[in-house]
């Protein structure tokens, strides 16, 4: 077992991990943060996307030990004081979800894109979501929601 | 999917990593983990130990090295993509790094891992082959530099031996009379290349005088399209030269494409890449 310290949604955790424990399983099973979903489990769908030191990553493709010392934000960490994060609110307003399975990963990917100023127009948003698959809503409303928050020009 | 159990150690320095690797013949290097972790999960890879070089921040850099640009092995795709020195002097590398996978993959995967993995479908190895890049490898016996022609030795095999580390990649600065293009065909946005073509063209008033062309996924390693290069040197147009793009190649048939479709793609993409690079 390896001692690992990580700050998740502003709470510091000292954990003992097996090197093979995947970050997504650490979040879901040890920290009970089940908002982060496993979709494909093969690095393709982005449902497991979280922020690691502010950047989007696929938590099914990282070992928990690789996140030692890192600051992690999951979907549970976005809303503050009972207020939805602007991206969450925009997904709600634009009907950017149906079953919701891809949504936590989509929202986290969108927060990272907007933070990196890579959502200036709708084409960039579509390109920036290439690692996130939605199998039921389609992408149109998701792109509209992100464009509103990013103030995209076209 | 859960990997088989393994030991894990964080390397504190290159020397420490080499020591850990020397002590265990079944140990493997972990960089960004974006080829290795999927392989561990599928249990295709079952190392006894992972030596994590992911925290060796001195191996993450892009530096001016005279006529070359030196890239530390641990530089992540996103940092290669956005690097001003590469964008100025060797933009084919930064642009291609931006075509690898998706943003999440580019936030973690490293250029060193991408070339050391030796995946014939990977994009950057082919660009390195077209550029005649150099690779700095360190091991117990010291440091050596290997050219791209000798670096990629087979499917998932490179000149980096067990117990060695790739530390740096050096690419030439391309001058004003050199054009470039990397084109890849893939079915899904985030995917590896079904076929890719990297072209570096020396031009004179809109005419190509010589070219280096490397093919992705047309064999077990990136392949130089020497018949195309000879045709360009002899004065052929991109269309005439590209007819030879699939000569002497043995591409595989898999779920993404048949060998015949791959040969077709190689010819079409070579013509387009030469035309773009010449412009
Ligand atoms: C969803 C997805 C999509 C992708 N799409 C593409 C794509 O379109 N094009 C593309 O080219 N690639 C693609 N990749 C692969 C990606 O580029 C990986 O980042 C890269 O292949 C491996 O880099 P890494 O740092 O993650 O290496 P790791 O996975 O950590 O290591 C890979 C291999 O290289 C060895 N290694 C790593 N670094 C060193 C070193 N410095 N010295 C010696 N050995 C070393 C390791 O031991 C291992 O065998 C994709 C990956 C994923 C998950
Ligand atoms: S579950 Fe991680 S990418 Fe699909
Ligand atoms: S909302 Fe159902 S998969 Fe996206």
Short mmCIF file of C-alpha atoms and ligand atoms in Angstrom, two decimals:
data_model
loop_
_atom_site.label_atom_id
_atom_site.label_comp_id
_atom_site.label_asym_id
_atom_site.label_seq_id
_atom_site.Cartn_x
_atom_site.Cartn_y
_atom_site.Cartn_z
CA UNK A 1 0.00 0.00 0.00
CA UNK A 2 1.11 3.54 -0.75
CA UNK A 3 0.31 6.65 1.24
CA UNK A 4 -1.33 9.24 -1.01
CA UNK A 5 -2.56 12.70 -0.15
CA UNK A 6 -5.02 14.46 -2.40
CA UNK A 7 -7.30 17.43 -2.05
CA UNK A 8 -10.67 16.65 -3.54
CA UNK A 9 -13.30 19.39 -3.75
CA UNK A 10 -11.30 21.36 -1.17
CA UNK A 11 -11.17 18.50 1.33
CA UNK A 12 -7.77 16.99 2.06
CA UNK A 13 -7.65 13.18 2.16
CA UNK A 14 -4.85 10.96 3.39
CA UNK A 15 -5.32 7.58 1.77
CA UNK A 16 -3.57 4.22 1.60
CA UNK A 17 -3.82 2.99 -2.01
CA UNK A 18 -2.84 -0.08 -3.93
CA UNK A 19 -0.77 1.13 -6.89
CA UNK A 20 -3.30 -0.45 -9.27
CA UNK A 21 -6.29 1.47 -7.86
CA UNK A 22 -7.64 3.70 -10.62
CA UNK A 23 -8.41 7.30 -9.70
CA UNK A 24 -12.05 6.89 -10.71
CA UNK A 25 -12.46 3.97 -8.29
CA UNK A 26 -10.74 5.92 -5.51
CA UNK A 27 -13.20 8.77 -6.02
CA UNK A 28 -16.28 6.61 -6.30
CA UNK A 29 -15.58 3.81 -3.87
CA UNK A 30 -13.27 5.22 -1.24
CA UNK A 31 -14.51 8.82 -1.17
CA UNK A 32 -18.14 7.98 -2.11
CA UNK A 33 -18.12 10.65 -4.83
CA UNK A 34 -20.29 8.73 -7.27
CA UNK A 35 -21.04 11.72 -9.50
CA UNK A 36 -18.08 10.78 -11.69
CA UNK A 37 -19.29 7.98 -13.96
CA UNK A 38 -17.53 5.13 -15.70
CA UNK A 39 -18.83 4.81 -19.25
CA UNK A 40 -16.50 2.94 -21.59
CA UNK A 41 -13.68 2.11 -19.15
CA UNK A 42 -11.37 2.27 -22.20
CA UNK A 43 -10.34 5.97 -22.21
CA UNK A 44 -12.74 6.86 -25.03
CA UNK A 45 -15.97 8.38 -23.72
CA UNK A 46 -14.95 11.05 -21.21
CA UNK A 47 -17.75 10.22 -18.72
CA UNK A 48 -15.08 9.92 -16.02
CA UNK A 49 -13.58 13.39 -16.67
CA UNK A 50 -12.45 15.33 -13.57
CA UNK A 51 -10.11 18.28 -13.13
CA UNK A 52 -6.60 17.52 -11.91
CA UNK A 53 -4.79 20.72 -10.96
CA UNK A 54 -7.37 22.55 -13.07
CA UNK A 55 -6.99 20.47 -16.27
CA UNK A 56 -9.49 17.92 -17.58
CA UNK A 57 -8.32 14.30 -17.33
CA UNK A 58 -9.96 10.90 -17.74
CA UNK A 59 -9.96 9.40 -14.26
CA UNK A 60 -10.32 5.85 -15.62
CA UNK A 61 -6.88 6.26 -17.23
CA UNK A 62 -4.98 7.51 -14.19
CA UNK A 63 -3.71 5.59 -11.22
CA UNK A 64 -4.66 7.02 -7.86
CA UNK A 65 -0.97 7.12 -6.95
CA UNK A 66 -0.34 9.44 -9.93
CA UNK A 67 -2.62 11.97 -8.23
CA UNK A 68 -0.54 12.10 -5.05
CA UNK A 69 -0.31 15.74 -4.00
CA UNK A 70 -2.85 16.87 -6.61
CA UNK A 71 -5.91 19.06 -6.31
CA UNK A 72 -8.95 17.40 -7.83
CA UNK A 73 -12.37 18.78 -8.64
CA UNK A 74 -15.28 16.49 -9.40
CA UNK A 75 -18.82 17.39 -10.43
CA UNK A 76 -19.80 17.47 -6.72
CA UNK A 77 -17.29 20.28 -6.16
CA UNK A 78 -18.69 22.78 -8.67
CA UNK A 79 -21.79 24.18 -6.99
CA UNK A 80 -21.13 26.67 -4.19
CA UNK A 81 -23.51 27.72 -1.42
CA UNK A 82 -26.43 25.90 -3.03
CA UNK A 83 -25.92 27.74 -6.34
CA UNK A 84 -25.22 25.73 -9.46
CA UNK A 85 -21.96 26.49 -11.28
CA UNK A 86 -22.67 28.61 -14.41
CA UNK A 87 -21.93 25.64 -16.68
CA UNK A 88 -24.35 23.43 -14.71
CA UNK A 89 -27.00 26.16 -14.87
CA UNK A 90 -26.50 26.57 -18.61
CA UNK A 91 -26.84 22.80 -19.19
CA UNK A 92 -30.14 23.03 -17.27
CA UNK A 93 -31.37 26.08 -19.17
CA UNK A 94 -30.45 24.71 -22.61
CA UNK A 95 -31.75 21.19 -22.01
CA UNK A 96 -28.24 19.89 -22.62
CA UNK A 97 -28.93 16.46 -21.12
CA UNK A 98 -31.38 13.61 -21.33
CA UNK A 99 -30.25 10.50 -19.45
CA UNK A 100 -27.45 12.49 -17.82
CA UNK A 101 -24.86 9.74 -17.95
CA UNK A 102 -22.31 11.73 -19.93
CA UNK A 103 -23.16 14.99 -18.16
CA UNK A 104 -20.68 15.07 -15.26
CA UNK A 105 -17.82 14.45 -17.70
CA UNK A 106 -19.20 16.92 -20.26
CA UNK A 107 -19.52 19.63 -17.62
CA UNK A 108 -15.99 19.06 -16.29
CA UNK A 109 -14.55 19.04 -19.83
CA UNK A 110 -16.44 22.28 -20.52
CA UNK A 111 -15.15 23.96 -17.35
CA UNK A 112 -11.59 23.08 -18.41
CA UNK A 113 -12.14 24.34 -21.99
CA UNK A 114 -13.60 27.64 -20.84
CA UNK A 115 -10.83 28.05 -18.24
CA UNK A 116 -8.20 27.50 -20.95
CA UNK A 117 -9.98 30.02 -23.24
CA UNK A 118 -10.53 27.33 -25.83
CA UNK A 119 -14.26 27.95 -26.25
CA UNK A 120 -14.14 31.16 -28.28
CA UNK A 121 -16.48 29.87 -30.99
CA UNK A 122 -18.75 26.88 -31.57
CA UNK A 123 -16.23 25.07 -33.80
CA UNK A 124 -13.61 25.23 -31.03
CA UNK A 125 -16.16 23.94 -28.52
CA UNK A 126 -17.01 20.99 -30.76
CA UNK A 127 -13.31 20.22 -31.29
CA UNK A 128 -12.68 20.60 -27.55
CA UNK A 129 -15.35 18.00 -26.77
CA UNK A 130 -13.77 15.36 -29.02
CA UNK A 131 -12.98 13.25 -25.95
CA UNK A 132 -16.56 13.25 -24.64
CA UNK A 133 -19.31 11.13 -26.14
CA UNK A 134 -23.03 11.70 -25.63
CA UNK A 135 -25.21 8.88 -26.87
CA UNK A 136 -28.65 10.41 -26.40
CA UNK A 137 -28.94 14.21 -26.29
CA UNK A 138 -26.79 14.94 -29.30
CA UNK A 139 -24.29 17.72 -29.11
CA UNK A 140 -26.25 20.76 -30.27
CA UNK A 141 -27.65 21.86 -26.91
CA UNK A 142 -24.44 20.98 -25.10
CA UNK A 143 -22.52 23.30 -27.44
CA UNK A 144 -25.15 26.04 -26.98
CA UNK A 145 -24.90 25.79 -23.19
CA UNK A 146 -21.11 26.08 -23.25
CA UNK A 147 -21.19 28.90 -25.81
CA UNK A 148 -23.45 30.93 -23.55
CA UNK A 149 -21.12 30.67 -20.57
CA UNK A 150 -17.99 31.25 -22.67
CA UNK A 151 -19.56 34.22 -24.44
CA UNK A 152 -18.55 32.60 -27.74
CA UNK A 153 -18.52 34.97 -30.68
CA UNK A 154 -19.80 32.58 -33.35
CA UNK B 1 -11.17 -3.34 -15.69
CA UNK B 2 -8.55 -3.51 -12.98
CA UNK B 3 -4.85 -4.01 -13.65
CA UNK B 4 -2.97 -7.00 -12.21
CA UNK B 5 -1.10 -6.04 -9.04
CA UNK B 6 2.30 -4.35 -9.37
CA UNK B 7 4.75 -2.47 -7.18
CA UNK B 8 5.18 1.23 -7.67
CA UNK B 9 7.99 3.63 -7.06
CA UNK B 10 8.35 7.33 -7.80
CA UNK B 11 11.68 8.19 -9.45
CA UNK B 12 13.32 11.22 -7.84
CA UNK B 13 15.91 11.69 -10.60
CA UNK B 14 17.05 10.09 -13.86
CA UNK B 15 19.80 8.22 -11.97
CA UNK B 16 17.28 6.97 -9.42
CA UNK B 17 14.99 5.76 -12.22
CA UNK B 18 17.88 3.92 -13.91
CA UNK B 19 18.79 2.27 -10.60
CA UNK B 20 15.23 1.12 -9.99
CA UNK B 21 14.99 -0.28 -13.53
CA UNK B 22 18.34 -2.07 -13.25
CA UNK B 23 17.19 -3.78 -10.05
CA UNK B 24 14.13 -5.37 -11.67
CA UNK B 25 14.11 -6.82 -15.20
CA UNK B 26 10.28 -6.80 -15.29
CA UNK B 27 9.89 -3.19 -14.21
CA UNK B 28 8.43 -0.67 -16.66
CA UNK B 29 8.65 3.10 -16.96
CA UNK B 30 5.43 5.06 -16.36
CA UNK B 31 5.29 8.55 -17.91
CA UNK B 32 1.82 9.98 -18.67
CA UNK B 33 0.28 6.51 -18.59
CA UNK B 34 -1.94 7.14 -21.60
CA UNK B 35 -0.72 4.10 -23.48
CA UNK B 36 0.46 2.08 -20.50
CA UNK B 37 -2.55 2.36 -18.16
CA UNK B 38 -5.02 1.13 -20.84
CA UNK B 39 -2.61 -1.79 -21.50
CA UNK B 40 -2.41 -2.54 -17.75
CA UNK B 41 -6.21 -2.52 -17.52
CA UNK B 42 -6.48 -4.98 -20.41
CA UNK B 43 -3.69 -6.96 -18.72
CA UNK B 44 -1.75 -6.93 -22.00
CA UNK B 45 1.03 -5.43 -19.85
CA UNK B 46 1.77 -7.11 -16.51
CA UNK B 47 4.96 -5.51 -15.19
CA UNK B 48 6.23 -6.40 -11.72
CA UNK B 49 6.84 -2.74 -10.96
CA UNK B 50 6.18 0.71 -12.37
CA UNK B 51 8.90 3.31 -12.09
CA UNK B 52 7.00 6.60 -12.27
CA UNK B 53 9.06 9.27 -14.03
CA UNK B 54 6.00 11.54 -14.19
CA UNK B 55 7.38 13.84 -11.49
CA UNK B 56 10.77 14.47 -13.11
CA UNK B 57 9.98 18.06 -13.99
CA UNK B 58 13.54 18.67 -15.26
CA UNK B 59 12.61 16.45 -18.22
CA UNK B 60 9.73 18.75 -19.21
CA UNK B 61 11.12 21.55 -21.39
CA UNK B 62 11.50 22.95 -24.87
CA UNK B 63 14.87 24.65 -25.47
CA UNK B 64 16.74 26.36 -28.24
CA UNK B 65 19.72 24.17 -29.21
CA UNK B 66 21.33 26.10 -32.07
CA UNK B 67 20.19 24.57 -35.36
CA UNK B 68 17.82 22.31 -33.42
CA UNK B 69 15.05 22.54 -30.85
CA UNK B 70 15.45 20.17 -27.89
CA UNK B 71 12.30 18.74 -26.30
CA UNK B 72 12.43 17.01 -22.91
CA UNK B 73 10.85 13.54 -22.97
CA UNK B 74 8.34 14.42 -20.28
CA UNK B 75 6.88 17.43 -22.07
CA UNK B 76 3.15 16.88 -22.26
CA UNK B 77 1.32 17.04 -25.61
CA UNK B 78 -0.53 20.20 -24.55
CA UNK B 79 2.76 21.98 -23.79
CA UNK B 80 4.33 20.86 -27.08
CA UNK B 81 1.21 22.10 -28.88
CA UNK B 82 1.39 25.54 -27.28
CA UNK B 83 5.17 26.05 -27.25
CA UNK B 84 6.22 29.32 -28.97
CA UNK B 85 9.71 28.08 -29.90
CA UNK B 86 8.32 25.03 -31.69
CA UNK B 87 5.54 27.07 -33.26
CA UNK B 88 8.18 29.37 -34.71
CA UNK B 89 10.90 26.91 -35.73
CA UNK B 90 9.26 23.51 -36.17
CA UNK B 91 5.50 24.02 -36.31
CA UNK B 92 4.81 20.54 -37.72
CA UNK B 93 5.63 19.17 -34.23
CA UNK B 94 3.39 21.53 -32.25
CA UNK B 95 0.55 21.21 -34.75
CA UNK B 96 0.73 17.41 -34.73
CA UNK B 97 0.82 17.29 -30.91
CA UNK B 98 -2.52 19.12 -31.09
CA UNK B 99 -3.92 16.33 -33.26
CA UNK B 100 -3.12 13.60 -30.72
CA UNK B 101 -6.21 12.17 -29.03
CA UNK B 102 -8.37 14.72 -27.24
CA UNK B 103 -7.76 17.48 -24.67
CA UNK B 104 -7.83 15.06 -21.73
CA UNK B 105 -5.22 12.83 -23.42
CA UNK B 106 -3.06 15.85 -24.30
CA UNK B 107 -3.14 17.05 -20.69
CA UNK B 108 -1.44 13.83 -19.54
CA UNK B 109 0.37 12.09 -22.43
CA UNK B 110 4.02 12.98 -23.06
CA UNK B 111 6.05 13.24 -26.25
CA UNK B 112 8.61 10.78 -24.85
CA UNK B 113 5.95 8.19 -24.07
CA UNK B 114 4.42 8.69 -27.48
CA UNK B 115 7.64 7.86 -29.34
CA UNK B 116 9.03 5.29 -26.84
CA UNK B 117 5.81 3.29 -27.09
CA UNK B 118 6.51 2.60 -30.78
CA UNK B 119 2.85 2.34 -31.79
CA UNK B 120 2.72 2.28 -35.62
CA UNK B 121 -0.59 4.21 -35.54
CA UNK B 122 0.86 7.10 -33.51
CA UNK B 123 1.30 10.47 -35.13
CA UNK B 124 4.44 12.00 -33.62
CA UNK B 125 6.77 9.09 -34.50
CA UNK B 126 6.02 9.60 -38.18
CA UNK B 127 6.66 13.34 -37.95
CA UNK B 128 9.98 12.58 -36.20
CA UNK B 129 10.90 10.17 -39.02
CA UNK B 130 10.20 12.81 -41.67
CA UNK B 131 12.25 15.36 -39.71
CA UNK B 132 15.17 12.97 -39.11
CA UNK B 133 14.88 13.82 -35.43
CA UNK B 134 17.46 12.63 -32.91
CA UNK B 135 16.73 10.77 -29.70
CA UNK B 136 18.85 10.95 -26.57
CA UNK B 137 18.84 7.70 -24.59
CA UNK B 138 20.54 7.20 -21.23
CA UNK B 139 21.37 3.91 -19.56
CA UNK B 140 23.92 2.31 -17.28
CA UNK B 141 26.53 2.72 -20.03
CA UNK B 142 25.97 6.46 -20.35
CA UNK B 143 24.26 8.52 -23.00
CA UNK B 144 23.85 7.91 -26.73
CA UNK B 145 22.04 9.66 -29.54
CA UNK B 146 20.08 7.68 -32.10
CA UNK B 147 18.67 8.99 -35.39
CA UNK B 148 15.02 8.44 -36.29
CA UNK B 149 15.99 5.93 -38.98
CA UNK B 150 17.39 3.60 -36.31
CA UNK B 151 15.04 4.49 -33.46
CA UNK B 152 11.82 2.78 -34.55
CA UNK B 153 12.73 -0.90 -34.79
CA UNK B 154 9.38 -2.72 -34.93
CA UNK B 155 5.78 -2.82 -33.74
CA UNK B 156 5.88 -1.40 -30.19
CA UNK B 157 9.68 -1.61 -30.33
CA UNK B 158 12.27 1.12 -30.32
CA UNK B 159 15.98 1.54 -29.69
CA UNK B 160 15.22 2.27 -26.01
CA UNK B 161 16.32 -0.96 -24.31
CA UNK B 162 15.27 -2.29 -20.94
CA UNK B 163 16.83 -0.30 -18.15
CA UNK B 164 17.18 2.77 -20.38
CA UNK B 165 15.36 6.08 -20.50
CA UNK B 166 14.62 8.37 -23.38
CA UNK B 167 15.42 11.84 -22.09
CA UNK B 168 15.32 14.21 -25.06
CA UNK B 169 14.18 14.56 -28.65
CA UNK B 170 15.90 17.02 -31.01
CA UNK B 171 14.21 18.36 -34.08
CA UNK B 172 15.75 20.60 -36.76
CA UNK B 173 14.73 24.23 -37.13
CA UNK B 174 12.96 24.55 -40.45
CA UNK B 175 13.96 27.62 -42.42
CA UNK B 176 11.80 29.90 -44.55
CA UNK B 177 12.23 27.81 -47.69
CA UNK B 178 10.92 24.67 -45.99
CA UNK B 179 7.23 23.79 -46.04
CA UNK B 180 5.53 21.09 -44.03
CA UNK B 181 2.27 19.20 -43.60
CA UNK B 182 0.94 16.36 -41.49
CA UNK B 183 -2.37 14.90 -42.58
CA UNK B 184 -4.14 12.03 -40.93
CA UNK B 185 -7.26 10.09 -41.76
CA UNK B 186 -9.21 8.71 -38.81
CA UNK B 187 -12.81 7.68 -38.32
CA UNK B 188 -13.39 9.13 -34.84
CA UNK B 189 -12.20 12.59 -33.81
CA UNK B 190 -9.99 11.41 -30.93
CA UNK B 191 -8.41 8.49 -32.78
CA UNK B 192 -4.97 7.40 -33.87
CA UNK B 193 -4.20 7.55 -37.59
CA UNK B 194 -5.76 4.95 -39.89
CA UNK B 195 -3.07 6.35 -42.19
CA UNK B 196 -1.07 9.55 -41.77
CA UNK B 197 1.45 11.35 -43.97
CA UNK B 198 4.14 13.77 -42.83
CA UNK B 199 5.80 15.84 -45.56
CA UNK B 200 8.73 18.25 -45.26
CA UNK B 201 9.36 20.04 -48.54
CA UNK B 202 12.26 22.28 -49.60
CA UNK B 203 10.89 24.68 -52.12
CA UNK B 204 12.00 27.28 -54.56
CA UNK B 205 9.35 29.69 -55.88
CA UNK B 206 6.43 27.31 -55.34
CA UNK B 207 8.29 24.29 -56.75
CA UNK B 208 9.39 21.41 -54.55
CA UNK B 209 13.08 20.68 -55.01
CA UNK B 210 13.31 17.87 -52.46
CA UNK B 211 11.02 16.25 -49.91
CA UNK B 212 11.03 13.94 -46.91
CA UNK B 213 7.83 11.95 -46.62
CA UNK B 214 6.95 9.58 -43.78
CA UNK B 215 3.93 7.30 -43.61
CA UNK B 216 2.01 6.47 -40.41
CA UNK B 217 0.45 3.02 -40.03
CA UNK B 218 1.57 1.67 -43.40
CA UNK B 219 3.79 -0.91 -41.67
CA UNK B 220 5.22 -1.80 -38.27
CA UNK B 221 7.20 1.45 -37.99
CA UNK B 222 6.95 4.88 -39.60
CA UNK B 223 8.17 4.41 -43.18
CA UNK B 224 9.93 6.86 -45.45
CA UNK B 225 8.25 6.91 -48.86
CA UNK B 226 11.56 6.81 -50.73
CA UNK B 227 10.03 6.38 -54.20
CA UNK B 228 7.99 9.55 -53.64
CA UNK B 229 11.06 11.42 -52.42
CA UNK B 230 13.05 10.28 -55.49
CA UNK B 231 10.25 11.39 -57.81
CA UNK B 232 10.10 14.87 -56.25
CA UNK B 233 13.89 15.20 -56.49
CA UNK B 234 13.60 14.27 -60.19
CA UNK B 235 11.09 17.06 -60.78
CA UNK B 236 7.74 15.23 -60.57
CA UNK B 237 4.61 17.06 -59.43
CA UNK B 238 2.93 16.06 -56.14
CA UNK B 239 0.28 14.15 -58.12
CA UNK B 240 2.89 12.24 -60.13
CA UNK B 241 5.05 11.51 -57.11
CA UNK B 242 2.15 10.42 -54.87
CA UNK B 243 1.33 7.51 -57.18
CA UNK B 244 4.33 5.77 -55.56
CA UNK B 245 3.28 6.42 -51.94
CA UNK B 246 2.31 2.84 -51.18
CA UNK B 247 5.24 1.23 -53.06
CA UNK B 248 7.07 -1.36 -50.94
CA UNK B 249 4.63 -1.07 -48.03
CA UNK B 250 2.74 -3.90 -46.36
CA UNK B 251 -0.05 -2.23 -44.42
CA UNK B 252 -2.27 -4.39 -42.25
CA UNK B 253 -5.99 -5.05 -42.50
CA UNK B 254 -7.91 -4.38 -39.28
CA UNK B 255 -11.26 -3.03 -38.09
CA UNK B 256 -10.35 0.52 -39.17
CA UNK B 257 -9.37 -0.26 -42.78
CA UNK B 258 -8.33 -2.92 -45.28
CA UNK B 259 -4.77 -2.93 -46.58
CA UNK B 260 -6.09 -1.83 -49.98
CA UNK B 261 -7.92 1.16 -48.47
CA UNK B 262 -4.75 2.07 -46.57
CA UNK B 263 -2.73 2.09 -49.81
CA UNK B 264 -5.37 4.33 -51.36
CA UNK B 265 -5.26 6.69 -48.37
CA UNK B 266 -1.47 6.84 -48.51
CA UNK B 267 -1.58 8.01 -52.14
CA UNK B 268 -4.37 10.55 -51.59
CA UNK B 269 -2.89 12.01 -48.40
CA UNK B 270 0.63 12.13 -49.86
CA UNK B 271 -0.55 14.20 -52.82
CA UNK B 272 -2.41 16.58 -50.49
CA UNK B 273 0.44 16.84 -47.99
CA UNK B 274 3.02 17.57 -50.72
CA UNK B 275 0.74 20.18 -52.26
CA UNK B 276 0.15 21.84 -48.90
CA UNK B 277 3.83 21.76 -47.94
CA UNK B 278 4.92 23.20 -51.28
CA UNK B 279 2.53 26.16 -51.13
C1 LIG C 1 -8.17 7.97 -25.88
C2 LIG C 1 -6.76 8.05 -26.41
C3 LIG C 1 -6.55 8.56 -27.68
C4 LIG C 1 -5.27 8.66 -28.20
N1 LIG C 1 -5.13 9.14 -29.46
C5 LIG C 1 -3.90 9.22 -30.00
C6 LIG C 1 -3.70 9.75 -31.31
O1 LIG C 1 -4.64 10.20 -31.97
N2 LIG C 1 -2.44 9.78 -31.81
C7 LIG C 1 -1.37 9.34 -31.08
O2 LIG C 1 -0.26 9.41 -31.57
N3 LIG C 1 -1.50 8.86 -29.83
C8 LIG C 1 -2.74 8.79 -29.28
N4 LIG C 1 -2.88 8.32 -27.99
C9 LIG C 1 -1.67 7.88 -27.24
C10 LIG C 1 -1.08 9.06 -26.48
O3 LIG C 1 -0.37 9.87 -27.39
C11 LIG C 1 -0.13 8.66 -25.35
O4 LIG C 1 0.04 9.79 -24.56
C12 LIG C 1 1.25 8.25 -25.73
O5 LIG C 1 1.21 7.26 -26.70
C13 LIG C 1 2.01 7.69 -24.54
O6 LIG C 1 2.60 8.69 -23.78
P1 LIG C 1 2.56 8.57 -22.20
O7 LIG C 1 3.40 9.66 -21.67
O8 LIG C 1 1.17 8.53 -21.75
O9 LIG C 1 3.34 7.20 -21.98
P2 LIG C 1 3.06 5.95 -21.05
O10 LIG C 1 1.74 5.37 -21.32
O11 LIG C 1 3.38 6.27 -19.65
O12 LIG C 1 4.21 4.98 -21.59
C14 LIG C 1 4.11 4.37 -22.88
C15 LIG C 1 5.29 3.41 -23.09
O13 LIG C 1 6.51 4.13 -23.25
C16 LIG C 1 7.43 3.83 -22.19
N5 LIG C 1 8.04 5.13 -21.83
C17 LIG C 1 7.36 6.30 -21.58
N6 LIG C 1 8.21 7.31 -21.39
C18 LIG C 1 9.47 6.79 -21.50
C19 LIG C 1 10.77 7.35 -21.41
N7 LIG C 1 10.98 8.66 -21.20
N8 LIG C 1 11.84 6.52 -21.57
C20 LIG C 1 11.65 5.19 -21.82
N9 LIG C 1 10.44 4.62 -21.93
C21 LIG C 1 9.36 5.39 -21.77
C22 LIG C 1 6.62 3.18 -21.10
O14 LIG C 1 7.37 2.28 -20.36
C23 LIG C 1 5.52 2.48 -21.90
O15 LIG C 1 5.99 1.27 -22.39
C24 LIG C 1 -4.15 8.24 -27.43
C25 LIG C 1 -4.35 7.74 -26.14
C26 LIG C 1 -5.63 7.65 -25.63
C27 LIG C 1 -5.82 7.11 -24.24
S1 LIG C 2 -14.93 5.82 -18.60
FE1 LIG C 2 -13.10 6.96 -18.72
S2 LIG C 2 -13.12 7.61 -20.76
FE2 LIG C 2 -14.91 6.35 -20.70
S1 LIG C 3 -27.30 12.75 -21.89
FE1 LIG C 3 -27.43 10.59 -22.19
S2 LIG C 3 -25.44 10.11 -22.93
FE2 LIG C 3 -25.43 12.23 -22.89
#
